[in-house]
mmCIF file of C-alpha atoms in Angstrom:
data_model
loop_
_atom_site.group_PDB
_atom_site.id
_atom_site.type_symbol
_atom_site.label_atom_id
_atom_site.label_comp_id
_atom_site.label_asym_id
_atom_site.label_seq_id
_atom_site.Cartn_x
_atom_site.Cartn_y
_atom_site.Cartn_z
ATOM 1 C CA PRO A 1493 0.000 0.000 0.000
ATOM 2 C CA ASP A 1494 0.967 3.645 -0.394
ATOM 3 C CA GLU A 1495 2.940 4.984 2.561
ATOM 4 C CA GLY A 1496 0.131 7.425 3.319
ATOM 5 C CA GLU A 1497 -2.197 4.490 3.929
ATOM 6 C CA VAL A 1498 0.085 2.826 6.493
ATOM 7 C CA PRO A 1499 -0.533 3.772 10.137
ATOM 8 C CA ASP A 1500 2.293 4.190 12.632
ATOM 9 C CA VAL A 1501 1.500 0.968 14.485
ATOM 10 C CA SER A 1502 3.335 -2.316 14.993
ATOM 11 C CA PHE A 1503 3.445 -5.047 12.373
ATOM 12 C CA ILE A 1504 1.104 -7.122 14.529
ATOM 13 C CA GLN A 1505 -1.404 -4.299 14.940
ATOM 14 C CA ARG A 1506 -1.247 -3.723 11.200
ATOM 15 C CA VAL A 1507 -2.550 -7.260 10.485
ATOM 16 C CA ALA A 1508 -4.911 -7.460 13.462
ATOM 17 C CA ASP A 1509 -7.913 -7.828 11.141
ATOM 18 C CA ALA A 1510 -6.218 -10.465 8.975
ATOM 19 C CA PRO A 1511 -5.148 -13.451 11.115
ATOM 20 C CA GLU A 1512 -3.887 -15.266 8.029
ATOM 21 C CA LEU A 1513 -1.164 -12.606 7.673
ATOM 22 C CA VAL A 1514 0.174 -12.793 11.231
ATOM 23 C CA GLN A 1515 2.729 -15.495 10.488
ATOM 24 C CA GLY A 1516 3.960 -13.537 7.484
ATOM 25 C CA ALA A 1517 4.290 -10.392 9.587
ATOM 26 C CA ARG A 1518 6.353 -12.287 12.144
ATOM 27 C CA GLY A 1519 8.655 -13.701 9.498
ATOM 28 C CA LEU A 1520 9.108 -10.353 7.767
ATOM 29 C CA ALA A 1521 9.962 -8.532 10.996
ATOM 30 C CA ARG A 1522 12.426 -11.156 12.186
ATOM 31 C CA MET A 1523 14.173 -11.860 8.885
ATOM 32 C CA ALA A 1524 14.116 -8.371 7.314
ATOM 33 C CA VAL A 1525 14.441 -6.194 10.425
ATOM 34 C CA GLY A 1526 15.796 -8.701 12.935
ATOM 35 C CA GLU A 1527 13.170 -7.777 15.517
ATOM 36 C CA GLU A 1528 9.906 -9.026 16.972
ATOM 37 C CA PRO A 1529 6.879 -7.698 15.045
ATOM 38 C CA GLU A 1530 5.316 -6.108 18.122
ATOM 39 C CA ARG A 1531 8.294 -3.678 18.279
ATOM 40 C CA VAL A 1532 8.511 -2.433 14.692
ATOM 41 C CA SER A 1533 6.672 0.522 13.166
ATOM 42 C CA ALA A 1534 4.827 -0.488 9.998
ATOM 43 C CA LEU A 1535 4.997 3.103 8.716
ATOM 44 C CA ASP A 1536 8.763 3.327 9.171
ATOM 45 C CA TYR A 1537 9.206 0.066 7.281
ATOM 46 C CA ALA A 1538 6.829 1.191 4.522
ATOM 47 C CA ARG A 1539 9.075 4.175 3.824
ATOM 48 C CA LEU A 1540 12.063 2.006 2.934
ATOM 49 C CA TRP A 1541 13.205 1.762 -0.656
ATOM 50 C CA GLU A 1542 12.699 -1.444 -2.560
ATOM 51 C CA GLY A 1543 15.376 -2.778 -4.881
ATOM 52 C CA ASP A 1544 18.077 -5.328 -5.445
ATOM 53 C CA ASP A 1545 20.823 -6.004 -2.926
ATOM 54 C CA LEU A 1546 24.413 -5.887 -4.156
ATOM 55 C CA ILE A 1547 26.704 -8.333 -2.385
ATOM 56 C CA ALA A 1548 30.474 -7.939 -2.009
ATOM 57 C CA PRO A 1549 31.777 -11.523 -2.417
ATOM 58 C CA GLU A 1550 35.006 -10.724 -0.550
ATOM 59 C CA GLY A 1551 33.113 -9.069 2.312
ATOM 60 C CA TYR A 1552 32.425 -5.537 3.489
ATOM 61 C CA GLY A 1553 35.816 -5.343 5.181
ATOM 62 C CA ALA A 1554 37.653 -5.581 1.868
ATOM 63 C CA LEU A 1555 35.269 -3.071 0.282
ATOM 64 C CA VAL A 1556 35.680 -0.495 3.054
ATOM 65 C CA GLN A 1557 39.442 -0.963 3.249
ATOM 66 C CA ARG A 1558 39.885 -0.346 -0.454
ATOM 67 C CA PHE A 1559 37.527 2.615 -0.536
ATOM 68 C CA GLY A 1560 39.156 4.251 2.480
ATOM 69 C CA ALA A 1561 42.764 3.516 1.578
ATOM 70 C CA ARG A 1562 43.432 7.162 0.662
ATOM 71 C CA PHE A 1563 42.044 8.577 3.901
ATOM 72 C CA PRO A 1564 43.927 8.963 7.220
ATOM 73 C CA VAL A 1565 42.089 6.486 9.447
ATOM 74 C CA LYS A 1566 43.127 5.842 13.027
ATOM 75 C CA LEU A 1567 41.954 2.523 14.479
ATOM 76 C CA SER A 1568 41.529 1.384 18.105
ATOM 77 C CA THR A 1569 40.541 4.863 19.283
ATOM 78 C CA PRO A 1570 36.897 4.604 20.419
ATOM 79 C CA VAL A 1571 35.462 8.003 21.281
ATOM 80 C CA THR A 1572 34.233 8.230 24.875
ATOM 81 C CA HIS A 1573 33.249 11.886 25.272
ATOM 82 C CA ILE A 1574 32.143 14.756 23.017
ATOM 83 C CA ARG A 1575 32.054 18.268 24.455
ATOM 84 C CA TRP A 1576 30.109 20.979 22.669
ATOM 85 C CA ASP A 1577 29.925 23.572 25.416
ATOM 86 C CA GLY A 1578 32.467 25.861 23.759
ATOM 87 C CA GLN A 1579 32.828 27.441 20.335
ATOM 88 C CA GLY A 1580 33.402 24.144 18.527
ATOM 89 C CA VAL A 1581 33.658 20.544 19.709
ATOM 90 C CA VAL A 1582 36.195 18.537 21.684
ATOM 91 C CA VAL A 1583 36.336 14.805 21.012
ATOM 92 C CA GLU A 1584 38.008 12.584 23.608
ATOM 93 C CA SER A 1585 39.414 9.087 23.038
ATOM 94 C CA PRO A 1586 42.246 6.923 24.428
ATOM 95 C CA ALA A 1587 44.531 8.682 21.916
ATOM 96 C CA GLY A 1588 43.816 12.088 23.462
ATOM 97 C CA ARG A 1589 41.711 15.063 22.437
ATOM 98 C CA LEU A 1590 40.754 16.476 19.071
ATOM 99 C CA THR A 1591 39.228 19.914 18.577
ATOM 100 C CA ALA A 1592 37.193 20.919 15.559
ATOM 101 C CA ARG A 1593 34.484 23.278 14.357
ATOM 102 C CA ALA A 1594 32.022 20.383 14.036
ATOM 103 C CA VAL A 1595 31.788 16.594 14.261
ATOM 104 C CA VAL A 1596 29.886 13.978 12.267
ATOM 105 C CA VAL A 1597 28.870 11.067 14.516
ATOM 106 C CA THR A 1598 28.296 7.802 12.631
ATOM 107 C CA VAL A 1599 28.102 5.548 15.673
ATOM 108 C CA PRO A 1600 25.154 3.085 15.517
ATOM 109 C CA VAL A 1601 22.117 4.173 17.507
ATOM 110 C CA GLY A 1602 22.415 1.073 19.691
ATOM 111 C CA VAL A 1603 25.793 2.254 20.937
ATOM 112 C CA LEU A 1604 24.534 5.812 21.429
ATOM 113 C CA ALA A 1605 21.466 4.597 23.321
ATOM 114 C CA ALA A 1606 23.720 2.517 25.594
ATOM 115 C CA GLY A 1607 25.572 5.694 26.621
ATOM 116 C CA ALA A 1608 28.953 4.561 25.289
ATOM 117 C CA ILE A 1609 29.673 8.183 24.321
ATOM 118 C CA ARG A 1610 29.071 10.935 26.875
ATOM 119 C CA PHE A 1611 27.966 14.351 25.645
ATOM 120 C CA THR A 1612 28.583 17.613 27.518
ATOM 121 C CA PRO A 1613 26.189 19.280 27.767
ATOM 122 C CA GLU A 1614 23.586 16.535 27.360
ATOM 123 C CA LEU A 1615 22.002 16.189 23.970
ATOM 124 C CA PRO A 1616 18.871 18.331 23.506
ATOM 125 C CA ALA A 1617 15.434 16.849 24.074
ATOM 126 C CA LEU A 1618 14.655 16.555 20.343
ATOM 127 C CA THR A 1619 17.768 14.450 19.718
ATOM 128 C CA GLN A 1620 17.078 12.287 22.753
ATOM 129 C CA GLU A 1621 13.520 11.733 21.533
ATOM 130 C CA GLY A 1622 14.932 10.606 18.192
ATOM 131 C CA LEU A 1623 17.274 8.133 19.835
ATOM 132 C CA GLY A 1624 14.527 6.917 22.156
ATOM 133 C CA GLY A 1625 12.213 6.243 19.229
ATOM 134 C CA LEU A 1626 14.691 3.983 17.469
ATOM 135 C CA SER A 1627 15.958 0.539 18.325
ATOM 136 C CA MET A 1628 18.342 -2.021 16.818
ATOM 137 C CA GLY A 1629 17.352 -5.443 15.555
ATOM 138 C CA ALA A 1630 19.244 -8.682 16.167
ATOM 139 C CA LEU A 1631 19.577 -10.180 12.683
ATOM 140 C CA THR A 1632 22.384 -12.746 12.968
ATOM 141 C CA LYS A 1633 24.424 -14.769 10.481
ATOM 142 C CA ILE A 1634 26.520 -17.825 11.266
ATOM 143 C CA GLY A 1635 28.674 -19.180 8.464
ATOM 144 C CA LEU A 1636 29.308 -22.941 8.569
ATOM 145 C CA ARG A 1637 32.194 -24.292 6.459
ATOM 146 C CA PHE A 1638 32.223 -27.840 5.091
ATOM 147 C CA ASP A 1639 34.727 -30.135 3.388
ATOM 148 C CA GLY A 1640 33.128 -30.064 -0.055
ATOM 149 C CA SER A 1641 30.212 -32.350 0.715
ATOM 150 C CA ARG A 1642 27.018 -30.789 -0.623
ATOM 151 C CA PHE A 1643 24.394 -33.145 0.879
ATOM 152 C CA GLY A 1644 22.458 -33.131 -2.385
ATOM 153 C CA LEU A 1645 21.649 -29.413 -2.057
ATOM 154 C CA PRO A 1646 21.998 -27.164 -5.143
ATOM 155 C CA VAL A 1647 24.070 -23.981 -5.162
ATOM 156 C CA ASN A 1648 22.137 -20.965 -3.821
ATOM 157 C CA SER A 1649 19.324 -23.125 -2.457
ATOM 158 C CA ASN A 1650 17.633 -22.405 0.871
ATOM 159 C CA LEU A 1651 16.424 -24.548 3.742
ATOM 160 C CA TRP A 1652 13.862 -23.111 6.152
ATOM 161 C CA ASP A 1653 13.776 -24.471 9.678
ATOM 162 C CA GLU A 1654 10.598 -23.411 11.459
ATOM 163 C CA ILE A 1655 11.468 -23.909 15.105
ATOM 164 C CA SER A 1656 8.414 -22.583 16.904
ATOM 165 C CA GLU A 1657 6.525 -19.351 17.464
ATOM 166 C CA ALA A 1658 9.869 -17.981 18.657
ATOM 167 C CA GLY A 1659 11.173 -17.846 15.092
ATOM 168 C CA GLY A 1660 13.041 -19.834 12.501
ATOM 169 C CA ILE A 1661 16.323 -20.161 10.624
ATOM 170 C CA ASN A 1662 17.001 -19.697 6.928
ATOM 171 C CA PHE A 1663 19.990 -21.781 5.811
ATOM 172 C CA GLU A 1664 21.529 -20.296 2.646
ATOM 173 C CA CYS A 1665 23.406 -23.124 0.943
ATOM 174 C CA TRP A 1666 26.661 -22.755 -1.014
ATOM 175 C CA PRO A 1667 26.555 -19.007 -1.807
ATOM 176 C CA PHE A 1668 28.912 -18.076 -4.665
ATOM 177 C CA ASP A 1669 29.449 -21.832 -5.084
ATOM 178 C CA ARG A 1670 31.525 -21.912 -1.899
ATOM 179 C CA ASP A 1671 31.549 -24.680 0.685
ATOM 180 C CA LEU A 1672 29.468 -22.627 3.097
ATOM 181 C CA ILE A 1673 26.002 -22.764 4.589
ATOM 182 C CA VAL A 1674 24.960 -19.482 6.177
ATOM 183 C CA ALA A 1675 22.368 -19.594 8.955
ATOM 184 C CA VAL A 1676 20.286 -16.395 9.097
ATOM 185 C CA PHE A 1677 17.888 -15.645 11.959
ATOM 186 C CA GLY A 1678 16.720 -12.743 14.113
ATOM 187 C CA GLY A 1679 14.522 -11.420 16.893
ATOM 188 C CA ASP A 1680 14.501 -12.694 20.450
ATOM 189 C CA PHE A 1681 15.473 -16.163 19.241
ATOM 190 C CA ALA A 1682 18.736 -14.683 17.942
ATOM 191 C CA ARG A 1683 19.363 -12.847 21.201
ATOM 192 C CA ASP A 1684 18.819 -16.082 23.115
ATOM 193 C CA VAL A 1685 21.179 -18.048 20.852
ATOM 194 C CA LEU A 1686 23.902 -15.386 21.013
ATOM 195 C CA GLY A 1687 23.528 -15.174 24.779
ATOM 196 C CA ARG A 1688 24.769 -18.762 25.070
ATOM 197 C CA GLY A 1689 28.158 -17.846 23.597
ATOM 198 C CA GLU A 1690 29.678 -18.383 20.145
ATOM 199 C CA ARG A 1691 30.512 -22.066 20.567
ATOM 200 C CA ALA A 1692 27.016 -22.901 21.772
ATOM 201 C CA ALA A 1693 25.514 -20.816 18.954
ATOM 202 C CA VAL A 1694 27.435 -22.833 16.348
ATOM 203 C CA GLU A 1695 26.372 -26.084 18.014
ATOM 204 C CA THR A 1696 22.750 -24.973 17.878
ATOM 205 C CA MET A 1697 22.975 -24.403 14.113
ATOM 206 C CA LEU A 1698 24.722 -27.748 13.565
ATOM 207 C CA ASP A 1699 22.049 -29.498 15.618
ATOM 208 C CA ARG A 1700 19.301 -27.965 13.467
ATOM 209 C CA LEU A 1701 21.034 -28.887 10.208
ATOM 210 C CA THR A 1702 21.742 -32.398 11.455
ATOM 211 C CA ALA A 1703 18.071 -32.845 12.327
ATOM 212 C CA MET A 1704 17.177 -32.010 8.726
ATOM 213 C CA LEU A 1705 20.029 -33.632 6.786
ATOM 214 C CA GLY A 1706 21.467 -36.343 9.016
ATOM 215 C CA PRO A 1707 24.797 -37.085 10.760
ATOM 216 C CA GLN A 1708 26.753 -36.399 7.568
ATOM 217 C CA VAL A 1709 26.570 -32.703 8.512
ATOM 218 C CA ARG A 1710 28.854 -33.050 11.522
ATOM 219 C CA ALA A 1711 31.201 -35.419 9.697
ATOM 220 C CA ALA A 1712 31.787 -32.795 6.980
ATOM 221 C CA PHE A 1713 31.902 -29.727 9.258
ATOM 222 C CA LYS A 1714 35.200 -27.784 9.224
ATOM 223 C CA GLY A 1715 34.639 -24.500 11.059
ATOM 224 C CA ALA A 1716 32.369 -21.522 11.630
ATOM 225 C CA SER A 1717 32.186 -17.744 11.860
ATOM 226 C CA VAL A 1718 29.599 -16.033 14.066
ATOM 227 C CA ASN A 1719 28.342 -12.589 13.038
ATOM 228 C CA GLY A 1720 26.179 -11.581 15.958
ATOM 229 C CA TRP A 1721 25.946 -7.808 15.724
ATOM 230 C CA ALA A 1722 23.504 -7.621 18.631
ATOM 231 C CA THR A 1723 26.295 -8.588 21.042
ATOM 232 C CA ASP A 1724 29.041 -6.555 19.334
ATOM 233 C CA PRO A 1725 29.836 -3.583 21.627
ATOM 234 C CA PHE A 1726 30.576 -1.411 18.579
ATOM 235 C CA SER A 1727 27.190 -1.959 16.962
ATOM 236 C CA MET A 1728 24.720 -3.304 19.584
ATOM 237 C CA GLY A 1729 22.400 -4.486 16.837
ATOM 238 C CA CYS A 1730 22.129 -5.082 13.090
ATOM 239 C CA TYR A 1731 20.464 -1.844 11.951
ATOM 240 C CA SER A 1732 17.852 0.584 13.201
ATOM 241 C CA HIS A 1733 14.074 0.535 13.075
ATOM 242 C CA ALA A 1734 11.496 2.876 14.536
ATOM 243 C CA ARG A 1735 9.352 1.686 17.402
ATOM 244 C CA PRO A 1736 5.564 1.711 16.883
ATOM 245 C CA GLY A 1737 4.292 5.280 17.102
ATOM 246 C CA GLN A 1738 7.799 6.668 16.562
ATOM 247 C CA ALA A 1739 8.085 6.881 12.775
ATOM 248 C CA GLY A 1740 9.245 10.494 13.124
ATOM 249 C CA ALA A 1741 12.286 9.510 15.187
ATOM 250 C CA ARG A 1742 14.734 9.492 12.264
ATOM 251 C CA ALA A 1743 13.903 13.091 11.354
ATOM 252 C CA LYS A 1744 14.504 14.193 14.932
ATOM 253 C CA LEU A 1745 17.883 12.480 15.100
ATOM 254 C CA ALA A 1746 18.890 13.969 11.758
ATOM 255 C CA GLN A 1747 18.600 17.534 13.087
ATOM 256 C CA SER A 1748 21.985 19.077 13.839
ATOM 257 C CA VAL A 1749 22.880 19.818 17.434
ATOM 258 C CA GLY A 1750 23.932 23.438 17.789
ATOM 259 C CA GLU A 1751 25.193 23.391 14.187
ATOM 260 C CA ARG A 1752 28.172 21.487 15.588
ATOM 261 C CA ILE A 1753 27.081 17.846 15.856
ATOM 262 C CA TRP A 1754 25.538 15.893 12.991
ATOM 263 C CA PHE A 1755 24.367 12.298 13.403
ATOM 264 C CA ALA A 1756 24.785 10.230 10.262
ATOM 265 C CA GLY A 1757 24.574 6.583 9.292
ATOM 266 C CA GLU A 1758 21.857 4.242 8.122
ATOM 267 C CA ALA A 1759 19.464 5.529 10.786
ATOM 268 C CA THR A 1760 19.307 8.991 9.173
ATOM 269 C CA ALA A 1761 19.634 8.014 5.517
ATOM 270 C CA VAL A 1762 17.339 10.313 3.522
ATOM 271 C CA GLY A 1763 16.117 9.545 0.025
ATOM 272 C CA ASP A 1764 13.353 11.167 -2.015
ATOM 273 C CA GLY A 1765 12.491 13.425 0.902
ATOM 274 C CA GLU A 1766 11.958 10.513 3.289
ATOM 275 C CA PHE A 1767 14.247 8.155 5.159
ATOM 276 C CA GLY A 1768 13.860 5.456 2.539
ATOM 277 C CA ALA A 1769 17.549 4.541 2.452
ATOM 278 C CA ALA A 1770 17.618 3.603 6.142
ATOM 279 C CA MET A 1771 18.748 0.090 7.109
ATOM 280 C CA THR A 1772 21.185 -0.099 4.174
ATOM 281 C CA ALA A 1773 24.934 0.328 3.710
ATOM 282 C CA GLY A 1774 24.248 2.573 0.737
ATOM 283 C CA GLY A 1775 21.996 4.700 2.905
ATOM 284 C CA ALA A 1776 24.742 5.091 5.499
ATOM 285 C CA PHE A 1777 27.033 6.354 2.747
ATOM 286 C CA LEU A 1778 24.421 8.847 1.546
ATOM 287 C CA ALA A 1779 23.794 10.078 5.096
ATOM 288 C CA GLY A 1780 27.513 10.646 5.620
ATOM 289 C CA GLU A 1781 27.744 12.648 2.404
ATOM 290 C CA ALA A 1782 24.738 14.767 3.414
ATOM 291 C CA ALA A 1783 26.227 15.475 6.847
ATOM 292 C CA VAL A 1784 29.570 16.538 5.391
ATOM 293 C CA ARG A 1785 27.847 18.886 2.940
ATOM 294 C CA ALA A 1786 25.891 20.416 5.836
ATOM 295 C CA VAL A 1787 29.075 20.969 7.847
ATOM 296 C CA ARG A 1788 30.751 22.732 4.934
ATOM 297 C CA ILE A 1789 27.867 25.155 4.363
#
């Protein structure tokens, strides 16, 4: 439906009059947003762009490293404090202090909401309302590597494991014709799995695959990589979504603070006059560009 027809209510409230759509709403929220459907604004989601995803076969790390090779980047210097009580800003980190006319903050909203960066003075009410209206999902991916055995599954096929009302797992088999099966899942089920630790999380995925395909799974298993952004202290979630009734939160966060602090990233990614590029890497790039242009003006 047109965005103007979508109310600012949760996914579940949106399908309250259509019980046959409830299961679909749960799956969409968990697998597209990484969150439980009761906690996601249908209007915020309706504003998102539709289109094809572009995948970097060598991973985002290689993409970012190559793109940023010409810029002076200092690693292992997490910012702990931003002061904006003077003429410009003072940014504090373990490497010391930096002073500037303005600062662009691209830290994920989950980290900001957790108070990992202190602001002096406190952020204004409008900015705090923006942060309070957003949350981070828990979409999780666990890559399982095998010895070349394919278990009769075609390249780029998918297995769906419906566990219970708590959620399910989508197993993406042999992406890019590699000996990998990637388990994708989200919501509270993902938080529970990640809370058991990485080794237990991998065992859970192997157990589910073994139940579907047989003991050959464990015999061919060679290793795993857990990408649980919800437990990563530098992200605290996969990407942002607005809470029900808070579809205006992104606009509030996008407002500059004293013409000295600009928040950028996927949470404030504007496109076509709305925040349609939110929840995407491309949107984060666009938001950063917009913030830099605003600082220069």
